[in-house]
Amino acid sequence: PDLDLLVRQLENYLIFSKCGDLASLLNSIAAAALDPESAEVLRRLGCSNLLLQLLRSDDEDVLDLASAAIANLSGRSASGALVKEWRFRADGDEVVLSVREPSFAEADIGSQTWGSSPILANLIAAGAFPVAGKNILEVGCGTAIPGLLCAKLGARRMTLTDYHDRLVDNARLNIDANACAHNAVAEQLDWRYLDARKADLGTFETIIGADLIYDRYHADTLPHVIAALLDPTPAAACYVVLPDAEHR
């Protein structure tokens, strides 16, 4: 099947509520996602994020079909939590992270490590910006690989944040698993309630994030989050890695 066309049809339905046969479309996506290579392409095209929006539907048939398609797209995530080792080389030394990825049932879209996260981590390992001695915030941390690496590389304080309480719990497990409890913490941060959390969190010398924008709301809100939580000093900086926006 034309995977790009399937995703465009789903986007059109969500934007304009127009689709020749939504049930048929969802069945086609679910069937295509059974093939691992097709599932990977669909994920890159943002299909998972679009399907998640259908979970708000009041139509039980739509919910069932969307859930089936998400389960097929989830692949590994649908089978339960697992622990992966990630290896980085920084200043000639190998840094090994043990990272738990929760199940899809625990944390939906945050259940896996998305592509921009290890890219950001490799930039950190390569010394693209200073980490040691810094007070750093990771927004939308997910499995928290970049933030954990910052903690291992000597951040004065590393604060991992996400809106999903299960991801915050998972980040705490990863902090403990990597012996970072002395300089890393995990906190819940829902961007919708930033004002209520700003006083508790304070401001940060460095803000990092990866794969943060999944809809227009995130694109509109992220700059305000950064402006509110970044230190008002010339040396303060924000580093964000996002995937190719062609299909976002």
PDB file of C-alpha atoms in Angstrom:
ATOM      1  CA  PRO A   1       0.000   0.000   0.000  1.00  0.00           C
ATOM      2  CA  ASP A   2       0.954   3.652  -0.422  1.00  0.00           C
ATOM      3  CA  LEU A   3       1.897   4.370   3.210  1.00  0.00           C
ATOM      4  CA  ASP A   4       2.305   8.092   2.664  1.00  0.00           C
ATOM      5  CA  LEU A   5      -1.187   8.236   1.174  1.00  0.00           C
ATOM      6  CA  LEU A   6      -2.653   6.362   4.148  1.00  0.00           C
ATOM      7  CA  VAL A   7      -1.130   8.855   6.566  1.00  0.00           C
ATOM      8  CA  ARG A   8      -2.268  11.842   4.481  1.00  0.00           C
ATOM      9  CA  GLN A   9      -5.820  10.449   4.441  1.00  0.00           C
ATOM     10  CA  LEU A  10      -5.738  10.087   8.205  1.00  0.00           C
ATOM     11  CA  GLU A  11      -4.433  13.645   8.577  1.00  0.00           C
ATOM     12  CA  ASN A  12      -7.248  14.903   6.349  1.00  0.00           C
ATOM     13  CA  TYR A  13      -9.806  13.115   8.485  1.00  0.00           C
ATOM     14  CA  LEU A  14      -8.455  14.668  11.669  1.00  0.00           C
ATOM     15  CA  ILE A  15      -8.323  18.161  10.161  1.00  0.00           C
ATOM     16  CA  PHE A  16     -11.465  18.183   8.058  1.00  0.00           C
ATOM     17  CA  SER A  17     -13.441  15.192   9.414  1.00  0.00           C
ATOM     18  CA  LYS A  18     -13.527  13.898   5.859  1.00  0.00           C
ATOM     19  CA  CYS A  19     -12.656  10.368   4.929  1.00  0.00           C
ATOM     20  CA  GLY A  20     -14.315   8.024   2.448  1.00  0.00           C
ATOM     21  CA  ASP A  21     -14.325   5.120   4.897  1.00  0.00           C
ATOM     22  CA  LEU A  22     -12.496   5.620   8.206  1.00  0.00           C
ATOM     23  CA  ALA A  23     -12.945   1.978   9.238  1.00  0.00           C
ATOM     24  CA  SER A  24     -11.391   0.766   6.018  1.00  0.00           C
ATOM     25  CA  LEU A  25      -8.533   3.249   6.383  1.00  0.00           C
ATOM     26  CA  LEU A  26      -7.774   2.142   9.935  1.00  0.00           C
ATOM     27  CA  ASN A  27      -7.910  -1.513   8.926  1.00  0.00           C
ATOM     28  CA  SER A  28      -5.450  -0.778   6.101  1.00  0.00           C
ATOM     29  CA  ILE A  29      -3.070   0.956   8.494  1.00  0.00           C
ATOM     30  CA  ALA A  30      -3.330  -1.888  11.014  1.00  0.00           C
ATOM     31  CA  ALA A  31      -2.670  -4.468   8.311  1.00  0.00           C
ATOM     32  CA  ALA A  32       0.307  -2.536   6.918  1.00  0.00           C
ATOM     33  CA  ALA A  33       1.780  -2.135  10.407  1.00  0.00           C
ATOM     34  CA  LEU A  34       2.064  -5.920  10.771  1.00  0.00           C
ATOM     35  CA  ASP A  35       5.088  -5.699   8.486  1.00  0.00           C
ATOM     36  CA  PRO A  36       8.036  -4.363  10.556  1.00  0.00           C
ATOM     37  CA  GLU A  37       9.478  -2.273   7.722  1.00  0.00           C
ATOM     38  CA  SER A  38       6.100  -0.724   6.914  1.00  0.00           C
ATOM     39  CA  ALA A  39       5.485  -0.104  10.614  1.00  0.00           C
ATOM     40  CA  GLU A  40       8.786   1.781  10.835  1.00  0.00           C
ATOM     41  CA  VAL A  41       7.851   3.924   7.836  1.00  0.00           C
ATOM     42  CA  LEU A  42       4.424   4.672   9.322  1.00  0.00           C
ATOM     43  CA  ARG A  43       6.013   5.683  12.618  1.00  0.00           C
ATOM     44  CA  ARG A  44       8.421   8.014  10.820  1.00  0.00           C
ATOM     45  CA  LEU A  45       5.484   9.585   9.012  1.00  0.00           C
ATOM     46  CA  GLY A  46       3.868  10.396  12.373  1.00  0.00           C
ATOM     47  CA  CYS A  47       1.070   7.844  12.103  1.00  0.00           C
ATOM     48  CA  SER A  48       1.247   6.873  15.798  1.00  0.00           C
ATOM     49  CA  ASN A  49       0.608  10.454  16.885  1.00  0.00           C
ATOM     50  CA  LEU A  50      -2.360  10.779  14.545  1.00  0.00           C
ATOM     51  CA  LEU A  51      -3.887   7.528  15.776  1.00  0.00           C
ATOM     52  CA  LEU A  52      -3.537   8.661  19.378  1.00  0.00           C
ATOM     53  CA  GLN A  53      -5.803  11.612  18.590  1.00  0.00           C
ATOM     54  CA  LEU A  54      -8.540   9.169  17.598  1.00  0.00           C
ATOM     55  CA  LEU A  55      -8.526   7.744  21.116  1.00  0.00           C
ATOM     56  CA  ARG A  56     -10.540  10.818  22.121  1.00  0.00           C
ATOM     57  CA  SER A  57     -13.429   9.612  19.970  1.00  0.00           C
ATOM     58  CA  ASP A  58     -16.777   8.675  21.498  1.00  0.00           C
ATOM     59  CA  ASP A  59     -17.277   6.044  18.804  1.00  0.00           C
ATOM     60  CA  GLU A  60     -16.366   2.645  20.256  1.00  0.00           C
ATOM     61  CA  ASP A  61     -15.729   1.150  16.821  1.00  0.00           C
ATOM     62  CA  VAL A  62     -13.237   3.914  16.032  1.00  0.00           C
ATOM     63  CA  LEU A  63     -11.577   3.393  19.426  1.00  0.00           C
ATOM     64  CA  ASP A  64     -11.230  -0.350  18.803  1.00  0.00           C
ATOM     65  CA  LEU A  65      -9.821   0.086  15.304  1.00  0.00           C
ATOM     66  CA  ALA A  66      -7.422   2.866  16.324  1.00  0.00           C
ATOM     67  CA  SER A  67      -6.227   0.826  19.322  1.00  0.00           C
ATOM     68  CA  ALA A  68      -5.583  -2.194  17.092  1.00  0.00           C
ATOM     69  CA  ALA A  69      -3.578  -0.065  14.658  1.00  0.00           C
ATOM     70  CA  ILE A  70      -1.566   1.483  17.525  1.00  0.00           C
ATOM     71  CA  ALA A  71      -0.827  -1.957  18.959  1.00  0.00           C
ATOM     72  CA  ASN A  72       0.499  -3.149  15.600  1.00  0.00           C
ATOM     73  CA  LEU A  73       2.577   0.006  15.196  1.00  0.00           C
ATOM     74  CA  SER A  74       3.946  -0.309  18.714  1.00  0.00           C
ATOM     75  CA  GLY A  75       5.731  -3.516  17.874  1.00  0.00           C
ATOM     76  CA  ARG A  76       8.140  -4.038  20.755  1.00  0.00           C
ATOM     77  CA  SER A  77       6.332  -1.560  22.983  1.00  0.00           C
ATOM     78  CA  ALA A  78       3.184  -3.634  23.053  1.00  0.00           C
ATOM     79  CA  SER A  79       5.041  -6.589  24.545  1.00  0.00           C
ATOM     80  CA  GLY A  80       6.068  -4.943  27.815  1.00  0.00           C
ATOM     81  CA  ALA A  81       8.917  -2.993  29.375  1.00  0.00           C
ATOM     82  CA  LEU A  82      12.552  -3.755  28.601  1.00  0.00           C
ATOM     83  CA  VAL A  83      15.998  -2.463  29.499  1.00  0.00           C
ATOM     84  CA  LYS A  84      18.500  -1.385  26.849  1.00  0.00           C
ATOM     85  CA  GLU A  85      22.151  -0.438  27.091  1.00  0.00           C
ATOM     86  CA  TRP A  86      23.250   2.723  25.321  1.00  0.00           C
ATOM     87  CA  ARG A  87      26.970   3.376  24.836  1.00  0.00           C
ATOM     88  CA  PHE A  88      28.559   6.759  24.198  1.00  0.00           C
ATOM     89  CA  ARG A  89      32.149   7.928  23.974  1.00  0.00           C
ATOM     90  CA  ALA A  90      32.992  11.159  25.760  1.00  0.00           C
ATOM     91  CA  ASP A  91      36.543  12.517  26.134  1.00  0.00           C
ATOM     92  CA  GLY A  92      37.920   9.133  25.124  1.00  0.00           C
ATOM     93  CA  ASP A  93      35.970   7.210  27.746  1.00  0.00           C
ATOM     94  CA  GLU A  94      32.981   4.959  27.191  1.00  0.00           C
ATOM     95  CA  VAL A  95      29.841   5.890  29.095  1.00  0.00           C
ATOM     96  CA  VAL A  96      27.239   3.147  29.407  1.00  0.00           C
ATOM     97  CA  LEU A  97      23.615   3.915  30.260  1.00  0.00           C
ATOM     98  CA  SER A  98      21.100   1.295  31.348  1.00  0.00           C
ATOM     99  CA  VAL A  99      17.739   2.635  30.185  1.00  0.00           C
ATOM    100  CA  ARG A 100      14.362   1.132  30.969  1.00  0.00           C
ATOM    101  CA  GLU A 101      11.725   1.663  28.293  1.00  0.00           C
ATOM    102  CA  PRO A 102       8.224   1.237  29.743  1.00  0.00           C
ATOM    103  CA  SER A 103       5.476  -0.669  27.966  1.00  0.00           C
ATOM    104  CA  PHE A 104       3.021   1.073  25.639  1.00  0.00           C
ATOM    105  CA  ALA A 105       0.288   0.354  28.189  1.00  0.00           C
ATOM    106  CA  GLU A 106       2.266   2.281  30.812  1.00  0.00           C
ATOM    107  CA  ALA A 107       3.201   5.366  28.854  1.00  0.00           C
ATOM    108  CA  ASP A 108       1.729   5.300  25.313  1.00  0.00           C
ATOM    109  CA  ILE A 109       3.873   7.408  22.952  1.00  0.00           C
ATOM    110  CA  GLY A 110       6.587   7.887  25.580  1.00  0.00           C
ATOM    111  CA  SER A 111       7.188   4.163  25.851  1.00  0.00           C
ATOM    112  CA  GLN A 112      10.090   4.075  23.422  1.00  0.00           C
ATOM    113  CA  THR A 113      13.249   6.012  22.696  1.00  0.00           C
ATOM    114  CA  TRP A 114      12.592   8.180  19.644  1.00  0.00           C
ATOM    115  CA  GLY A 115      15.271   8.925  17.074  1.00  0.00           C
ATOM    116  CA  SER A 116      16.234  12.453  18.093  1.00  0.00           C
ATOM    117  CA  SER A 117      17.088  11.427  21.654  1.00  0.00           C
ATOM    118  CA  PRO A 118      20.270   9.444  20.882  1.00  0.00           C
ATOM    119  CA  ILE A 119      21.247  12.113  18.347  1.00  0.00           C
ATOM    120  CA  LEU A 120      21.129  14.735  21.092  1.00  0.00           C
ATOM    121  CA  ALA A 121      22.983  12.376  23.438  1.00  0.00           C
ATOM    122  CA  ASN A 122      25.757  11.898  20.871  1.00  0.00           C
ATOM    123  CA  LEU A 123      26.078  15.675  20.525  1.00  0.00           C
ATOM    124  CA  ILE A 124      26.398  15.920  24.309  1.00  0.00           C
ATOM    125  CA  ALA A 125      29.041  13.177  24.360  1.00  0.00           C
ATOM    126  CA  ALA A 126      30.950  14.950  21.579  1.00  0.00           C
ATOM    127  CA  GLY A 127      31.096  18.148  23.661  1.00  0.00           C
ATOM    128  CA  ALA A 128      28.804  20.207  21.430  1.00  0.00           C
ATOM    129  CA  PHE A 129      27.973  22.319  24.500  1.00  0.00           C
ATOM    130  CA  PRO A 130      29.210  22.400  28.104  1.00  0.00           C
ATOM    131  CA  VAL A 131      27.572  20.067  30.610  1.00  0.00           C
ATOM    132  CA  ALA A 132      29.907  19.653  33.598  1.00  0.00           C
ATOM    133  CA  GLY A 133      28.973  21.866  36.524  1.00  0.00           C
ATOM    134  CA  LYS A 134      25.773  23.083  34.886  1.00  0.00           C
ATOM    135  CA  ASN A 135      22.226  23.190  36.246  1.00  0.00           C
ATOM    136  CA  ILE A 136      20.336  21.478  33.396  1.00  0.00           C
ATOM    137  CA  LEU A 137      16.678  20.825  32.593  1.00  0.00           C
ATOM    138  CA  GLU A 138      15.419  18.220  30.131  1.00  0.00           C
ATOM    139  CA  VAL A 139      11.866  18.890  28.946  1.00  0.00           C
ATOM    140  CA  GLY A 140       9.716  16.081  27.577  1.00  0.00           C
ATOM    141  CA  CYS A 141      12.396  13.639  28.722  1.00  0.00           C
ATOM    142  CA  GLY A 142      10.647  10.363  27.810  1.00  0.00           C
ATOM    143  CA  THR A 143      13.222   7.647  28.500  1.00  0.00           C
ATOM    144  CA  ALA A 144      15.671  10.448  29.407  1.00  0.00           C
ATOM    145  CA  ILE A 145      18.843   9.319  27.625  1.00  0.00           C
ATOM    146  CA  PRO A 146      20.248  12.860  27.039  1.00  0.00           C
ATOM    147  CA  GLY A 147      19.544  13.950  30.614  1.00  0.00           C
ATOM    148  CA  LEU A 148      21.008  10.786  32.119  1.00  0.00           C
ATOM    149  CA  LEU A 149      24.134  11.282  30.030  1.00  0.00           C
ATOM    150  CA  CYS A 150      24.430  14.874  31.282  1.00  0.00           C
ATOM    151  CA  ALA A 151      24.224  13.581  34.849  1.00  0.00           C
ATOM    152  CA  LYS A 152      26.952  10.988  34.173  1.00  0.00           C
ATOM    153  CA  LEU A 153      29.142  13.679  32.595  1.00  0.00           C
ATOM    154  CA  GLY A 154      29.106  15.865  35.676  1.00  0.00           C
ATOM    155  CA  ALA A 155      26.087  18.165  35.544  1.00  0.00           C
ATOM    156  CA  ARG A 156      25.796  19.956  38.872  1.00  0.00           C
ATOM    157  CA  ARG A 157      22.081  19.198  38.889  1.00  0.00           C
ATOM    158  CA  MET A 158      20.049  17.428  36.221  1.00  0.00           C
ATOM    159  CA  THR A 159      16.264  17.780  36.289  1.00  0.00           C
ATOM    160  CA  LEU A 160      14.289  15.399  34.071  1.00  0.00           C
ATOM    161  CA  THR A 161      10.704  16.405  33.340  1.00  0.00           C
ATOM    162  CA  ASP A 162       7.730  15.001  31.475  1.00  0.00           C
ATOM    163  CA  TYR A 163       3.977  15.483  31.663  1.00  0.00           C
ATOM    164  CA  HIS A 164       3.218  11.758  31.969  1.00  0.00           C
ATOM    165  CA  ASP A 165       3.407  10.542  35.587  1.00  0.00           C
ATOM    166  CA  ARG A 166       4.431   7.025  34.499  1.00  0.00           C
ATOM    167  CA  LEU A 167       7.338   8.460  32.518  1.00  0.00           C
ATOM    168  CA  VAL A 168       8.431  10.462  35.547  1.00  0.00           C
ATOM    169  CA  ASP A 169       8.345   7.257  37.623  1.00  0.00           C
ATOM    170  CA  ASN A 170      10.319   5.491  34.900  1.00  0.00           C
ATOM    171  CA  ALA A 171      12.879   8.313  34.794  1.00  0.00           C
ATOM    172  CA  ARG A 172      13.398   7.868  38.544  1.00  0.00           C
ATOM    173  CA  LEU A 173      14.059   4.175  37.998  1.00  0.00           C
ATOM    174  CA  ASN A 174      16.604   5.078  35.323  1.00  0.00           C
ATOM    175  CA  ILE A 175      18.254   7.600  37.633  1.00  0.00           C
ATOM    176  CA  ASP A 176      18.719   4.895  40.267  1.00  0.00           C
ATOM    177  CA  ALA A 177      19.841   2.289  37.712  1.00  0.00           C
ATOM    178  CA  ASN A 178      22.609   4.623  36.532  1.00  0.00           C
ATOM    179  CA  ALA A 179      23.731   5.752  40.004  1.00  0.00           C
ATOM    180  CA  CYS A 180      22.750   9.364  39.340  1.00  0.00           C
ATOM    181  CA  ALA A 181      20.605  10.030  42.407  1.00  0.00           C
ATOM    182  CA  HIS A 182      23.244  12.390  43.813  1.00  0.00           C
ATOM    183  CA  ASN A 183      22.814  14.915  41.001  1.00  0.00           C
ATOM    184  CA  ALA A 184      19.624  14.023  39.113  1.00  0.00           C
ATOM    185  CA  VAL A 185      15.911  14.225  39.900  1.00  0.00           C
ATOM    186  CA  ALA A 186      12.721  13.611  37.928  1.00  0.00           C
ATOM    187  CA  GLU A 187       9.715  15.909  38.205  1.00  0.00           C
ATOM    188  CA  GLN A 188       6.329  16.096  36.521  1.00  0.00           C
ATOM    189  CA  LEU A 189       5.858  19.140  34.304  1.00  0.00           C
ATOM    190  CA  ASP A 190       2.695  19.682  32.315  1.00  0.00           C
ATOM    191  CA  TRP A 191       3.237  22.677  30.067  1.00  0.00           C
ATOM    192  CA  ARG A 192      -0.416  23.648  30.463  1.00  0.00           C
ATOM    193  CA  TYR A 193       0.236  24.396  34.138  1.00  0.00           C
ATOM    194  CA  LEU A 194       3.661  25.971  33.822  1.00  0.00           C
ATOM    195  CA  ASP A 195       2.843  28.936  36.063  1.00  0.00           C
ATOM    196  CA  ALA A 196       1.985  26.609  38.935  1.00  0.00           C
ATOM    197  CA  ARG A 197       5.333  24.779  38.668  1.00  0.00           C
ATOM    198  CA  LYS A 198       7.685  27.612  37.751  1.00  0.00           C
ATOM    199  CA  ALA A 199       8.405  28.702  41.331  1.00  0.00           C
ATOM    200  CA  ASP A 200       9.212  25.131  42.408  1.00  0.00           C
ATOM    201  CA  LEU A 201      11.463  24.377  39.443  1.00  0.00           C
ATOM    202  CA  GLY A 202      13.317  27.681  39.255  1.00  0.00           C
ATOM    203  CA  THR A 203      15.435  28.510  36.205  1.00  0.00           C
ATOM    204  CA  PHE A 204      18.249  26.650  34.496  1.00  0.00           C
ATOM    205  CA  GLU A 205      21.553  27.455  32.832  1.00  0.00           C
ATOM    206  CA  THR A 206      20.866  24.920  30.100  1.00  0.00           C
ATOM    207  CA  ILE A 207      17.649  23.408  28.722  1.00  0.00           C
ATOM    208  CA  ILE A 208      17.692  20.365  26.461  1.00  0.00           C
ATOM    209  CA  GLY A 209      15.025  18.346  24.669  1.00  0.00           C
ATOM    210  CA  ALA A 210      14.430  15.916  21.819  1.00  0.00           C
ATOM    211  CA  ASP A 211      11.346  14.926  19.793  1.00  0.00           C
ATOM    212  CA  LEU A 212       9.213  17.507  21.555  1.00  0.00           C
ATOM    213  CA  ILE A 213       6.725  18.624  18.910  1.00  0.00           C
ATOM    214  CA  TYR A 214       3.869  16.321  17.942  1.00  0.00           C
ATOM    215  CA  ASP A 215       1.154  18.865  17.198  1.00  0.00           C
ATOM    216  CA  ARG A 216       0.546  22.602  16.816  1.00  0.00           C
ATOM    217  CA  TYR A 217       0.015  23.044  20.560  1.00  0.00           C
ATOM    218  CA  HIS A 218       3.541  21.846  21.322  1.00  0.00           C
ATOM    219  CA  ALA A 219       5.016  24.148  18.665  1.00  0.00           C
ATOM    220  CA  ASP A 220       3.132  27.121  20.106  1.00  0.00           C
ATOM    221  CA  THR A 221       3.888  26.328  23.754  1.00  0.00           C
ATOM    222  CA  LEU A 222       7.518  25.186  23.767  1.00  0.00           C
ATOM    223  CA  PRO A 223       9.011  28.689  23.260  1.00  0.00           C
ATOM    224  CA  HIS A 224       7.056  29.960  26.284  1.00  0.00           C
ATOM    225  CA  VAL A 225       8.280  27.040  28.398  1.00  0.00           C
ATOM    226  CA  ILE A 226      11.886  27.757  27.446  1.00  0.00           C
ATOM    227  CA  ALA A 227      11.523  31.495  28.048  1.00  0.00           C
ATOM    228  CA  ALA A 228      10.021  30.890  31.497  1.00  0.00           C
ATOM    229  CA  LEU A 229      12.602  28.351  32.711  1.00  0.00           C
ATOM    230  CA  LEU A 230      15.867  29.523  31.112  1.00  0.00           C
ATOM    231  CA  ASP A 231      18.174  31.668  33.259  1.00  0.00           C
ATOM    232  CA  PRO A 232      18.019  35.354  32.206  1.00  0.00           C
ATOM    233  CA  THR A 233      21.783  35.464  31.688  1.00  0.00           C
ATOM    234  CA  PRO A 234      23.854  35.747  28.483  1.00  0.00           C
ATOM    235  CA  ALA A 235      25.484  32.352  29.053  1.00  0.00           C
ATOM    236  CA  ALA A 236      22.195  30.459  29.333  1.00  0.00           C
ATOM    237  CA  ALA A 237      21.309  28.302  26.327  1.00  0.00           C
ATOM    238  CA  CYS A 238      18.751  25.847  24.988  1.00  0.00           C
ATOM    239  CA  TYR A 239      19.528  22.865  22.744  1.00  0.00           C
ATOM    240  CA  VAL A 240      16.670  21.020  21.044  1.00  0.00           C
ATOM    241  CA  VAL A 241      16.823  18.269  18.418  1.00  0.00           C
ATOM    242  CA  LEU A 242      13.744  17.627  16.299  1.00  0.00           C
ATOM    243  CA  PRO A 243      13.158  15.162  13.438  1.00  0.00           C
ATOM    244  CA  ASP A 244      12.582  16.196   9.846  1.00  0.00           C
ATOM    245  CA  ALA A 245       9.427  18.297   9.964  1.00  0.00           C
ATOM    246  CA  GLU A 246       8.225  17.317   6.489  1.00  0.00           C
ATOM    247  CA  HIS A 247       5.437  15.180   7.897  1.00  0.00           C
ATOM    248  CA  ARG A 248       4.818  17.127  11.118  1.00  0.00           C
TER     249      ARG A 248
END
